[in-house]
Tab-separated table of C-alpha atoms and ligand atoms in Angstrom:
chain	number	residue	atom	x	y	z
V	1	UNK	CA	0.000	0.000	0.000
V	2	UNK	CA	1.323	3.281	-0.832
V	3	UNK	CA	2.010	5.610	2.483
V	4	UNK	CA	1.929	9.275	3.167
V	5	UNK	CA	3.734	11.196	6.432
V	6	UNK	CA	0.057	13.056	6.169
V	7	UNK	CA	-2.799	13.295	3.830
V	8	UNK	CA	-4.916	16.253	3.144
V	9	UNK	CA	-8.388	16.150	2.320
V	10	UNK	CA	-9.802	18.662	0.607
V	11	UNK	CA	-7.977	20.872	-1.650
V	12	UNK	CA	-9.465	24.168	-0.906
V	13	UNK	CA	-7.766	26.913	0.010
V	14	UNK	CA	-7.252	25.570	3.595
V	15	UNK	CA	-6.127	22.101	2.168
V	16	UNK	CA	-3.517	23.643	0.156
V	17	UNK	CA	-2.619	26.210	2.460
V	18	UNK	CA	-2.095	23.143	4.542
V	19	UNK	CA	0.122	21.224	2.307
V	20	UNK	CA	2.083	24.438	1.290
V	21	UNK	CA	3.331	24.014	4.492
V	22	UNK	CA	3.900	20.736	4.520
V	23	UNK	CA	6.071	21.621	1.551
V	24	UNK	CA	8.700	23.055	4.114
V	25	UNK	CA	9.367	19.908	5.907
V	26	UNK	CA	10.636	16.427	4.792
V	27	UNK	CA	7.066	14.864	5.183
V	28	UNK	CA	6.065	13.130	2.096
V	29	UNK	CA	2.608	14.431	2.156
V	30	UNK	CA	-0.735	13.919	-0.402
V	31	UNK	CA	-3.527	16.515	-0.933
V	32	UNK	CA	-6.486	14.744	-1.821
V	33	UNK	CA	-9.208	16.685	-3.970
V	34	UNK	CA	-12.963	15.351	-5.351
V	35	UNK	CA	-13.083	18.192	-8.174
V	36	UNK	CA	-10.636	19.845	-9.538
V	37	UNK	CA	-8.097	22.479	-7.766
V	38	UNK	CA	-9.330	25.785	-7.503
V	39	UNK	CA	-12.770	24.956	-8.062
V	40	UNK	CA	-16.264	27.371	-6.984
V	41	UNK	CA	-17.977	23.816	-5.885
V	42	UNK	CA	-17.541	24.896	-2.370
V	43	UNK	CA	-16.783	27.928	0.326
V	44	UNK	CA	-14.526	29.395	-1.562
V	45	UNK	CA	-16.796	30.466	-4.349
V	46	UNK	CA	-16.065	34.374	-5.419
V	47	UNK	CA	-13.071	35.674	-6.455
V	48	UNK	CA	-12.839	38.557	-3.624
V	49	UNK	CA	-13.163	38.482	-0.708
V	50	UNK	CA	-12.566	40.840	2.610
V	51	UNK	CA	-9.115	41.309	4.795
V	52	UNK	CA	-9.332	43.110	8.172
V	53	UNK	CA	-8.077	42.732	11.356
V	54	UNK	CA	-10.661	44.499	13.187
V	55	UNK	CA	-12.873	41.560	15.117
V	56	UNK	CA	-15.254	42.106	18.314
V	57	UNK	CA	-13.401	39.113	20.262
V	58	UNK	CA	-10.089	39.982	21.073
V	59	UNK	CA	-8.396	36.066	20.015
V	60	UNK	CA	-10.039	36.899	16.630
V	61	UNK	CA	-8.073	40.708	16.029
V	62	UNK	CA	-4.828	38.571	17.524
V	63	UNK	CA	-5.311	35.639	14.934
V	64	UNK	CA	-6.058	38.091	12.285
V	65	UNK	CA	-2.927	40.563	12.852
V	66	UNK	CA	-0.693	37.107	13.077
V	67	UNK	CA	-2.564	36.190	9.897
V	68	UNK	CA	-0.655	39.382	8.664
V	69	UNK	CA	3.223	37.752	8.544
V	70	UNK	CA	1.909	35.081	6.909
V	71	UNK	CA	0.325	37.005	4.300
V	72	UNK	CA	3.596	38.655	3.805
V	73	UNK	CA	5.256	35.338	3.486
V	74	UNK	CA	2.835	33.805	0.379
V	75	UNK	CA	2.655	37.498	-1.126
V	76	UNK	CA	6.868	36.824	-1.557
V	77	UNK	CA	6.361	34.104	-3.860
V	78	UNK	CA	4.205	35.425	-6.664
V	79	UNK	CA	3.918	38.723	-8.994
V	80	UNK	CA	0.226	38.514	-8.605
V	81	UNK	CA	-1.151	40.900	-5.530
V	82	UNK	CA	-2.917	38.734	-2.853
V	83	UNK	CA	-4.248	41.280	-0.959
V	84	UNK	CA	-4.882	45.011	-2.255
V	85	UNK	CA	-4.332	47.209	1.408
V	86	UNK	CA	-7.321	49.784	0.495
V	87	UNK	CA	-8.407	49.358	4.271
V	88	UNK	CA	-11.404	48.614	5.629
V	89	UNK	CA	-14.953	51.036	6.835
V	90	UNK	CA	-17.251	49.431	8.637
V	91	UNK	CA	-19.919	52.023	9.682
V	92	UNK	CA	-23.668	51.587	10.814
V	93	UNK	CA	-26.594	51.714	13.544
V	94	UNK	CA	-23.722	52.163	16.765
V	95	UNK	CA	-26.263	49.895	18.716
V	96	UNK	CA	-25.732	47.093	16.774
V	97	UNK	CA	-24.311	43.924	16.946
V	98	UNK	CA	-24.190	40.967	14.305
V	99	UNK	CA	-22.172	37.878	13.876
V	100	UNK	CA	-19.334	39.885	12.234
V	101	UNK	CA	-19.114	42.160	15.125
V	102	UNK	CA	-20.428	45.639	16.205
V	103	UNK	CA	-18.312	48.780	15.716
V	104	UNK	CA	-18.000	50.210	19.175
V	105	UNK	CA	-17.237	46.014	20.387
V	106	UNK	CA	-14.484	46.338	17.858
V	107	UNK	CA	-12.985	49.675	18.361
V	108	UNK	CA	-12.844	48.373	22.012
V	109	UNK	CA	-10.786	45.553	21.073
V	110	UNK	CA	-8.345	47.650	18.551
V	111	UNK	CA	-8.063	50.197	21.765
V	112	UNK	CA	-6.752	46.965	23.669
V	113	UNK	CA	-4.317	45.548	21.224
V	114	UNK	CA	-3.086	49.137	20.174
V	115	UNK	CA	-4.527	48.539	16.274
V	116	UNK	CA	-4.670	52.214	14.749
V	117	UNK	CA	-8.307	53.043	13.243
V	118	UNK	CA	-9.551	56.497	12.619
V	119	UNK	CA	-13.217	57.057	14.188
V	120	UNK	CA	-15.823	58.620	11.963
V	121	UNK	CA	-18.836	59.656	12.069
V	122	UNK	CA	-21.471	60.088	9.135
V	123	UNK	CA	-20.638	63.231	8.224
V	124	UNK	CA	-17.465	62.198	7.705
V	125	UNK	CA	-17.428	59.022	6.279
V	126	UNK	CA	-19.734	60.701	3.282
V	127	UNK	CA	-17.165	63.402	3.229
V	128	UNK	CA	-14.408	60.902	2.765
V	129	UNK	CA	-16.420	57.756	0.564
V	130	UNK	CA	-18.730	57.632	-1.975
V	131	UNK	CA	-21.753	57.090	0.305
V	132	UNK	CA	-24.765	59.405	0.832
V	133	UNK	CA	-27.831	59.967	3.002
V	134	UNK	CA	-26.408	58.108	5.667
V	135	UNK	CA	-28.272	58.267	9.050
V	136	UNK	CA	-27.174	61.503	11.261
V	137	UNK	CA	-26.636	58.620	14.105
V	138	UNK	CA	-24.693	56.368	12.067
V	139	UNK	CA	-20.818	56.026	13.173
V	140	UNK	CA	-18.078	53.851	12.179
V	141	UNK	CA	-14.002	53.597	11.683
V	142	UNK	CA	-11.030	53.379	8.868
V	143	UNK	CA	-8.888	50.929	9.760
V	144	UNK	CA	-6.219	51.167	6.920
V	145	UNK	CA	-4.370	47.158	7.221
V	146	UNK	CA	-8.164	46.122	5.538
V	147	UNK	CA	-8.053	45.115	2.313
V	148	UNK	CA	-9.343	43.129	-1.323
V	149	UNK	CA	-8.324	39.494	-1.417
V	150	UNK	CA	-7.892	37.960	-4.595
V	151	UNK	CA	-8.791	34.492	-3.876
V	152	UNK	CA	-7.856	33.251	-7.253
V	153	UNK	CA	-4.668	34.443	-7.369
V	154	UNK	CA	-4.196	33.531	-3.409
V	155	UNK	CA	-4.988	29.886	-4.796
V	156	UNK	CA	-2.820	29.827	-7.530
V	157	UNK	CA	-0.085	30.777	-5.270
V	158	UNK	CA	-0.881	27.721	-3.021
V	159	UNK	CA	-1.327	25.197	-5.609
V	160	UNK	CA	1.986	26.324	-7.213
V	161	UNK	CA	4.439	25.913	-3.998
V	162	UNK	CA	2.342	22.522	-3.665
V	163	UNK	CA	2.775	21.250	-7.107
V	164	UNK	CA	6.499	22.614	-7.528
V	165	UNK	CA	7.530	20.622	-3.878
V	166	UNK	CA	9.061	17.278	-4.175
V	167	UNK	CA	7.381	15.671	-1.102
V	168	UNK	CA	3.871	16.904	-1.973
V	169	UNK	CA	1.533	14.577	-4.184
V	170	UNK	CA	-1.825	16.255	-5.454
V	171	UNK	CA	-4.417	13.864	-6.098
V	172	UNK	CA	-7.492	16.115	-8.391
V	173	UNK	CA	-10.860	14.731	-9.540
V	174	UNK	CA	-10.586	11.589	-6.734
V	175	UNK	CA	-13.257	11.718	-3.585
V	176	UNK	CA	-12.688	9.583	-0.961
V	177	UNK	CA	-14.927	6.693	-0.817
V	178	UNK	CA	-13.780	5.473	2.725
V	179	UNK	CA	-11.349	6.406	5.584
V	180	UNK	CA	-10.397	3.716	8.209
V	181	UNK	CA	-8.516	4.714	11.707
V	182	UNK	CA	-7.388	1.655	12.824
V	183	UNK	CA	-6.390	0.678	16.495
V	184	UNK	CA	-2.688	-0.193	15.535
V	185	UNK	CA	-2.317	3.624	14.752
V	186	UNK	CA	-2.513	3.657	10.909
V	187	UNK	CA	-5.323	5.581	9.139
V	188	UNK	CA	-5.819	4.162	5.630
V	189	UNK	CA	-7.903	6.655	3.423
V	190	UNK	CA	-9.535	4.889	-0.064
V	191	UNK	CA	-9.838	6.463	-2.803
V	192	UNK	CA	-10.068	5.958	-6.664
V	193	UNK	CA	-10.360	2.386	-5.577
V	194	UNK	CA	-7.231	2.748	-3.772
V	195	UNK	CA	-6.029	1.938	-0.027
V	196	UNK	CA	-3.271	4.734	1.117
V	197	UNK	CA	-2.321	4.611	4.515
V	198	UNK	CA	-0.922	7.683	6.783
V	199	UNK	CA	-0.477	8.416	10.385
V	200	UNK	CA	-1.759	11.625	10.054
V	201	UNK	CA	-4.488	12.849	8.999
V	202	UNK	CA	-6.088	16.843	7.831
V	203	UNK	CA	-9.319	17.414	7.234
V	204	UNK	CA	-10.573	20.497	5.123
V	205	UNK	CA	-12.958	19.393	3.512
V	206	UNK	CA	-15.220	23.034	3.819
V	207	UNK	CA	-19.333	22.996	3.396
V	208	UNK	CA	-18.586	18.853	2.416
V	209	UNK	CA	-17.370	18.276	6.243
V	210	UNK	CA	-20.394	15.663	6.856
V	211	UNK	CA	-19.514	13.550	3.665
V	212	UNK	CA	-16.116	12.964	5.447
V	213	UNK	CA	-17.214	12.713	8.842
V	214	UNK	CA	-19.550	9.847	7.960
V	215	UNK	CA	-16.742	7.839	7.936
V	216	UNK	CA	-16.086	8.192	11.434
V	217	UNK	CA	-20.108	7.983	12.693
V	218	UNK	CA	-20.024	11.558	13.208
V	219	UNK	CA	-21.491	14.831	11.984
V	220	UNK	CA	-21.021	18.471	12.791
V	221	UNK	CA	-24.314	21.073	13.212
V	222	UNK	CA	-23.835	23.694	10.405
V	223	UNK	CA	-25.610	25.964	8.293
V	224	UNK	CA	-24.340	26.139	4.660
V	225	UNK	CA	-25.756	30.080	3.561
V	226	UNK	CA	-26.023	30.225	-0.366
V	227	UNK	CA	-24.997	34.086	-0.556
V	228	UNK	CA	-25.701	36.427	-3.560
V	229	UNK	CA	-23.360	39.385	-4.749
V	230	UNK	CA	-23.431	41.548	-7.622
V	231	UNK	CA	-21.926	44.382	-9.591
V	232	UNK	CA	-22.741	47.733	-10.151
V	233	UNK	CA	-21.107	49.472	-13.138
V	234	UNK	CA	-19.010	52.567	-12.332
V	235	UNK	CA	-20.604	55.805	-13.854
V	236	UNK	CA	-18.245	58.616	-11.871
V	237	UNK	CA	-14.660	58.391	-11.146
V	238	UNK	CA	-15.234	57.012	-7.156
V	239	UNK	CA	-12.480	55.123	-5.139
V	240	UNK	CA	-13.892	52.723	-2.514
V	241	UNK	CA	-11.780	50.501	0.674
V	242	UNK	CA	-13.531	47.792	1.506
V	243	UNK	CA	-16.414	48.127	3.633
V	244	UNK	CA	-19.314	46.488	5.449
V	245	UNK	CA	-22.655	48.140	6.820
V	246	UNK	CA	-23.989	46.963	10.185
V	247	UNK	CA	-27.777	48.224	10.241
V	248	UNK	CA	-31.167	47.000	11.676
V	249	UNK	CA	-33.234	44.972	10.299
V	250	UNK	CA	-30.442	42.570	9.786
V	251	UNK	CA	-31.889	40.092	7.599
V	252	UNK	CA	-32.695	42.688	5.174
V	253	UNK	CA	-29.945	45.504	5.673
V	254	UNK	CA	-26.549	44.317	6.400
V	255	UNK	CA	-24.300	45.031	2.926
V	256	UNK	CA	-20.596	44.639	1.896
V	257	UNK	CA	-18.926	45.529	-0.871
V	258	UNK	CA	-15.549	46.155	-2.128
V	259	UNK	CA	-13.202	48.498	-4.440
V	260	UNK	CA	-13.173	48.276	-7.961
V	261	UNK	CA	-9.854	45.581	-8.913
V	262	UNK	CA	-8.196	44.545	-12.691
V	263	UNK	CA	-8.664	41.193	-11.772
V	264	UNK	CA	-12.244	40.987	-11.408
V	265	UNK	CA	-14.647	42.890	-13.882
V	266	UNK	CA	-12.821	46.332	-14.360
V	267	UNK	CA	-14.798	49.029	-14.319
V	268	UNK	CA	-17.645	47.411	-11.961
V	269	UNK	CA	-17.615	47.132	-8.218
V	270	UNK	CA	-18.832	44.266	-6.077
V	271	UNK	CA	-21.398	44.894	-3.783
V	272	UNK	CA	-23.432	42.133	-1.552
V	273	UNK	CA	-26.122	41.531	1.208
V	274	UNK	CA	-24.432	39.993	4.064
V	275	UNK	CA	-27.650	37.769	4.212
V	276	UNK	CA	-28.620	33.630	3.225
V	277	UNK	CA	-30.504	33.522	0.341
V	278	UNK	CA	-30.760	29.954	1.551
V	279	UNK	CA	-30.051	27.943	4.502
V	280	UNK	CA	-28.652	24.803	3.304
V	281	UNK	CA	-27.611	21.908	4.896
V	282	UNK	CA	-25.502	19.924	1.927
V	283	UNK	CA	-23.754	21.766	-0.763
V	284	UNK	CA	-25.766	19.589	-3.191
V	285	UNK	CA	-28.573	21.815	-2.128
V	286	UNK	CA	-27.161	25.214	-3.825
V	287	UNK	CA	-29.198	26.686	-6.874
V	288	UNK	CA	-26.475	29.045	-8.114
V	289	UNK	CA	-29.402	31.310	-8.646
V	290	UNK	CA	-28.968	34.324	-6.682
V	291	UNK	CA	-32.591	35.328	-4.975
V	292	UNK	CA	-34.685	38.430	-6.555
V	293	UNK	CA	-35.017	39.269	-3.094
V	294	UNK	CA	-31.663	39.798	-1.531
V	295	UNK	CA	-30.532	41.354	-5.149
V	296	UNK	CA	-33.273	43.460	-4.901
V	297	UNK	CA	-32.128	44.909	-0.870
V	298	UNK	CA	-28.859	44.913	-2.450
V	299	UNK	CA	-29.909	47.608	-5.781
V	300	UNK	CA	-31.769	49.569	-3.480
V	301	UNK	CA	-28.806	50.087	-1.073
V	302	UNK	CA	-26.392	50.836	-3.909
V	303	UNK	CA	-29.740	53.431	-5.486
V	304	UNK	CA	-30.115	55.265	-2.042
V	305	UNK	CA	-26.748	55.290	-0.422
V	306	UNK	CA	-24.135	54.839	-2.940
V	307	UNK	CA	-22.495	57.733	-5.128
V	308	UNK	CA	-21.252	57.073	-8.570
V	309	UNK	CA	-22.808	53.515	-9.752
V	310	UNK	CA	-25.324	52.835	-12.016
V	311	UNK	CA	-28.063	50.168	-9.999
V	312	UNK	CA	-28.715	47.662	-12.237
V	313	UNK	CA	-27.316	44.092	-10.610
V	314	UNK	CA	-24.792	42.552	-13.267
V	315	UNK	CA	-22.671	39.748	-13.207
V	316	UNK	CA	-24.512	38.333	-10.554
V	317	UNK	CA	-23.625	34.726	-8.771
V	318	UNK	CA	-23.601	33.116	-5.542
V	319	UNK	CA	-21.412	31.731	-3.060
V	320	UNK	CA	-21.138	28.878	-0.215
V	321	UNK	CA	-20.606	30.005	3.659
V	322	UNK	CA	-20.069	27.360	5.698
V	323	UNK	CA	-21.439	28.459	9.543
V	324	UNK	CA	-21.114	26.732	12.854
V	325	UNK	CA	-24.297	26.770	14.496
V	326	UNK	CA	-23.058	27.778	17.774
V	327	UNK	CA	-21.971	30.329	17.420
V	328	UNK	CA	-18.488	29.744	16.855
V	329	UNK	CA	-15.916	31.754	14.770
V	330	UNK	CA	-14.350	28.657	13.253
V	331	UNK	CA	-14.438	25.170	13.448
V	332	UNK	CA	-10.593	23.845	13.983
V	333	UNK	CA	-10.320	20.724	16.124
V	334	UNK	CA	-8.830	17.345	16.172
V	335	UNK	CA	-11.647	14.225	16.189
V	336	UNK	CA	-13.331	13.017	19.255
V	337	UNK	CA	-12.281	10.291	21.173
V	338	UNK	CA	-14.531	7.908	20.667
V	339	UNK	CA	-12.319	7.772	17.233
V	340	UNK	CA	-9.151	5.605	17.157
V	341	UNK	CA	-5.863	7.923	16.796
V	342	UNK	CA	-8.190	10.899	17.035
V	343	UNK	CA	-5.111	13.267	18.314
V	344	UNK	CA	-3.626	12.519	14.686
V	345	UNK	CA	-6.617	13.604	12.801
V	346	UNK	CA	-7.361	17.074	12.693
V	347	UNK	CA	-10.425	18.311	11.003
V	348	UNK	CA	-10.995	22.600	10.061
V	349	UNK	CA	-14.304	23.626	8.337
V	350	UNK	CA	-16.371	26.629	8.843
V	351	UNK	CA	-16.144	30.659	9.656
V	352	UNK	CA	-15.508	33.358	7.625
V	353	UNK	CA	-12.404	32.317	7.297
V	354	UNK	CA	-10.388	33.741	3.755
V	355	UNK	CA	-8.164	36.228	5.994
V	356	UNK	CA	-6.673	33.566	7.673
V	357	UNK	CA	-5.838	31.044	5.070
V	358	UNK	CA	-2.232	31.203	5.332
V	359	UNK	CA	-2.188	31.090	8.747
V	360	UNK	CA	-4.564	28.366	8.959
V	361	UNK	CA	-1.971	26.033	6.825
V	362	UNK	CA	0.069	26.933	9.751
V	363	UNK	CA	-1.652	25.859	12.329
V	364	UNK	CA	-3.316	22.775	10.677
V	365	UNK	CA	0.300	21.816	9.225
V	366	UNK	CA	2.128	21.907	12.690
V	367	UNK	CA	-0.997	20.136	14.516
V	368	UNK	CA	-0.289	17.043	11.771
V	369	UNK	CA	3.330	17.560	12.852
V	370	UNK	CA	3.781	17.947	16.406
V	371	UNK	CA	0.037	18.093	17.853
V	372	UNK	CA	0.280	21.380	19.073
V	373	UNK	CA	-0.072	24.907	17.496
V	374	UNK	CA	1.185	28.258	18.955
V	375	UNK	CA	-2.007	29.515	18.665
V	376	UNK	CA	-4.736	29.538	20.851
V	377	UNK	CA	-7.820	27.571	18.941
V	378	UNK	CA	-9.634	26.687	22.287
V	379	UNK	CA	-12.584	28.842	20.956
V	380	UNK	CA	-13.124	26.920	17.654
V	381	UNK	CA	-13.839	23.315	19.817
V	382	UNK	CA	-15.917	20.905	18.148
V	383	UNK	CA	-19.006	19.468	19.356
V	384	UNK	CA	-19.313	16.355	17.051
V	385	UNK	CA	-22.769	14.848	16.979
V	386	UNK	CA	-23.637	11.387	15.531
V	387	UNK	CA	-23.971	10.644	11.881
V	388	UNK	CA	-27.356	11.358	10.941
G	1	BEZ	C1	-15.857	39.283	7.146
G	1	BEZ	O1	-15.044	40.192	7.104
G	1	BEZ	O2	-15.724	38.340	7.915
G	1	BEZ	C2	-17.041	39.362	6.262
G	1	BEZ	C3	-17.081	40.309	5.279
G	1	BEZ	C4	-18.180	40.368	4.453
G	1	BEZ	C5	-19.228	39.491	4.631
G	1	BEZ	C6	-19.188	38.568	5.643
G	1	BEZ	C7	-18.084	38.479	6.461
């Protein structure tokens, strides 16, 4: 039987953030993918997405500024730019609080870990952007390390230190079909038919975490949200950060959008309800159709409160969030123990989680190594349920 140090699976960004790492060491190591790399099958549909370091928990801003270095260190091996540093508004109802924060909640934690952000308030952050008619009570911040991801090109770099290392395999168009963890310590994964055994084993498998953890009996309790976005073609010369409004009622009236990029319709800008078009529960489930109704919330945002965009929705799509239904941030843990070798298998899925890839493939990478991280991911505990 052919043997691996460690075996990814999943090749999303996580995966082969993951294995990039791997790539350091002497670890022969195999990244095992059902559809092709860099696919928009699962979370990481959508080419941009948002950078910031601003967070309402404080281990969240920490993560997020270590997240930086890391950044840094992928950025030094391609031309392409992985991460355009426009900064990041976020500006709103002050009262408010959602699941990607609250402003005053996060200026509290930027005052605590020293993170520079300029307050604003509405008159000034429609002196400064291209917004308008914003609320007289509205406030909000600049916090300039924010930024555009290009997840493409933040792929691309991954794939390519994984497919130029020696010691890393990648496996494309193969799903698993069965993973055994046996009692004498090895962990034999099949696939295309065939047995390949490891001793240790990463999971990142994204929105399909339940088609791997059926292997092991066990299921996790998320919510997969089938987002849409869309964008609005530039009619005046405007110059947007990225940005995120936080306003009541939330399931009609929370919006994000970004700057306009060369990399992703030039001459357009991306704007999106921060909202489920659907709850889903298996990525099966997606339509790819983004709903009337959120596009419609989202045009009439863009009509009353933007400056400089014409309204009508084009190149409109939708992508998979994959959402821990307690509440948690992310979902980073190794199995249970009702699993044989479960220290050895490590399983991430979930969170809004594209500003940390790199420093995910850290942490994942060094828990297949040594069982420990650095990093504190006590928050982002599993509770496994049975298979259902
Ligand atoms: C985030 O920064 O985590 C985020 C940005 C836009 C939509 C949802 C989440």
């Amino acid at each position: 039987m052919k043997h691996y140090d460690v075996i990814v699976i999943g090749g999303g960004p996580m995966g082969l953030a993951t294995a990039a790492e791997l790539s350091k060491t002497d670890k022969s190591t195999l990244l095992i993918e059902q559809y092709n790399f860099i696919n928009e099958k699962g979370s990481s549909a959508g080419m941009s997405r948002q950078f910031r370091v601003q967070y309402a928990q404080k281990y969240m801003a920490e993560l997020a500024v270590e997240s930086i270095r890391y950044w840094d260190a992928l950025q030094e091996t391609t031309n392409d730019e992985l991460i355009g540093k426009v900064g990041s508004l976020w500006f709103g109802d002050p009262a408010l609080s959602s699941q990607e924060g609250g402003i005053q909640a996060a200026m509290d934690v930027m005052d605590e870990l020293c993170i520079p952000y300029t307050p604003l308030t509405a008159e000034q952050i429609e002196a400064q952007f291209p917004f308008k008619d914003i609320p007289k009570k509205y406030n909000g911040f600049f916090q300039k390390d924010g930024g555009i991801i290009d997840f493409n090109a933040t792929q691309k770099a991954l794939y390519t230190i994984c497919n130029g290392a020696k010691n890393v395999d990648l496996k494309a168009n193969t799903p698993v079909t069965n993973i055994q963890s046996l009692e004498n310590g090895n962990i034999i994964v099949t696939a295309n038919g065939e047995d390949i055994t490891t001793e240790k084993l990463v999971l990142t498998p994204g929105a399909y975490v339940n088609d791997i953890l059926r292997f092991f009996n066990l299921s996790v309790d998320i919510d997969i949200w089938e987002m849409s976005s869309a964008y609005y073609k530039k009619t005046e010369d405007i110059e947007l950060p990225t940005w995120f409004v936080f306003q009541e009622p939330q399931n009609t009236s929370l919006f994000y959008g970004f700057p306009e990029v060369d990399w992703s319709h030039p001459g357009y800008i991306r704007v999106a309800p921060d909202i489920p078009d659907r709850i889903i529960k298996d990525p099966s489930q997606r339509t790819g159709v983004p709903s009337e109704k959120s596009l419609g919330y989202n045009e009439a945002w863009v009509r009353d409160h933007m400056i400089g965009l014409d309204t009508t929705s084009q190149f409109t799509a939708t992508c998979l969030i994959t959402l821990s239904n307690n509440n948690k941030e992310l979902l980073l843990d190794t199995l249970p123990d009702s699993v044989n070798n479960n220290e050895n298998i490590i399983l991430y899925t979930g969170g809004w989680a594209a500003k940390f890839v790199p420093l995910l493939g850290k942490i994942l990478s060094d828990l297949a190594l040594t069982n420990t991280t650095e990093y504190d991911i006590s928050n982002f505990k599993i509770d496994y349920l049975p298979a259902k």
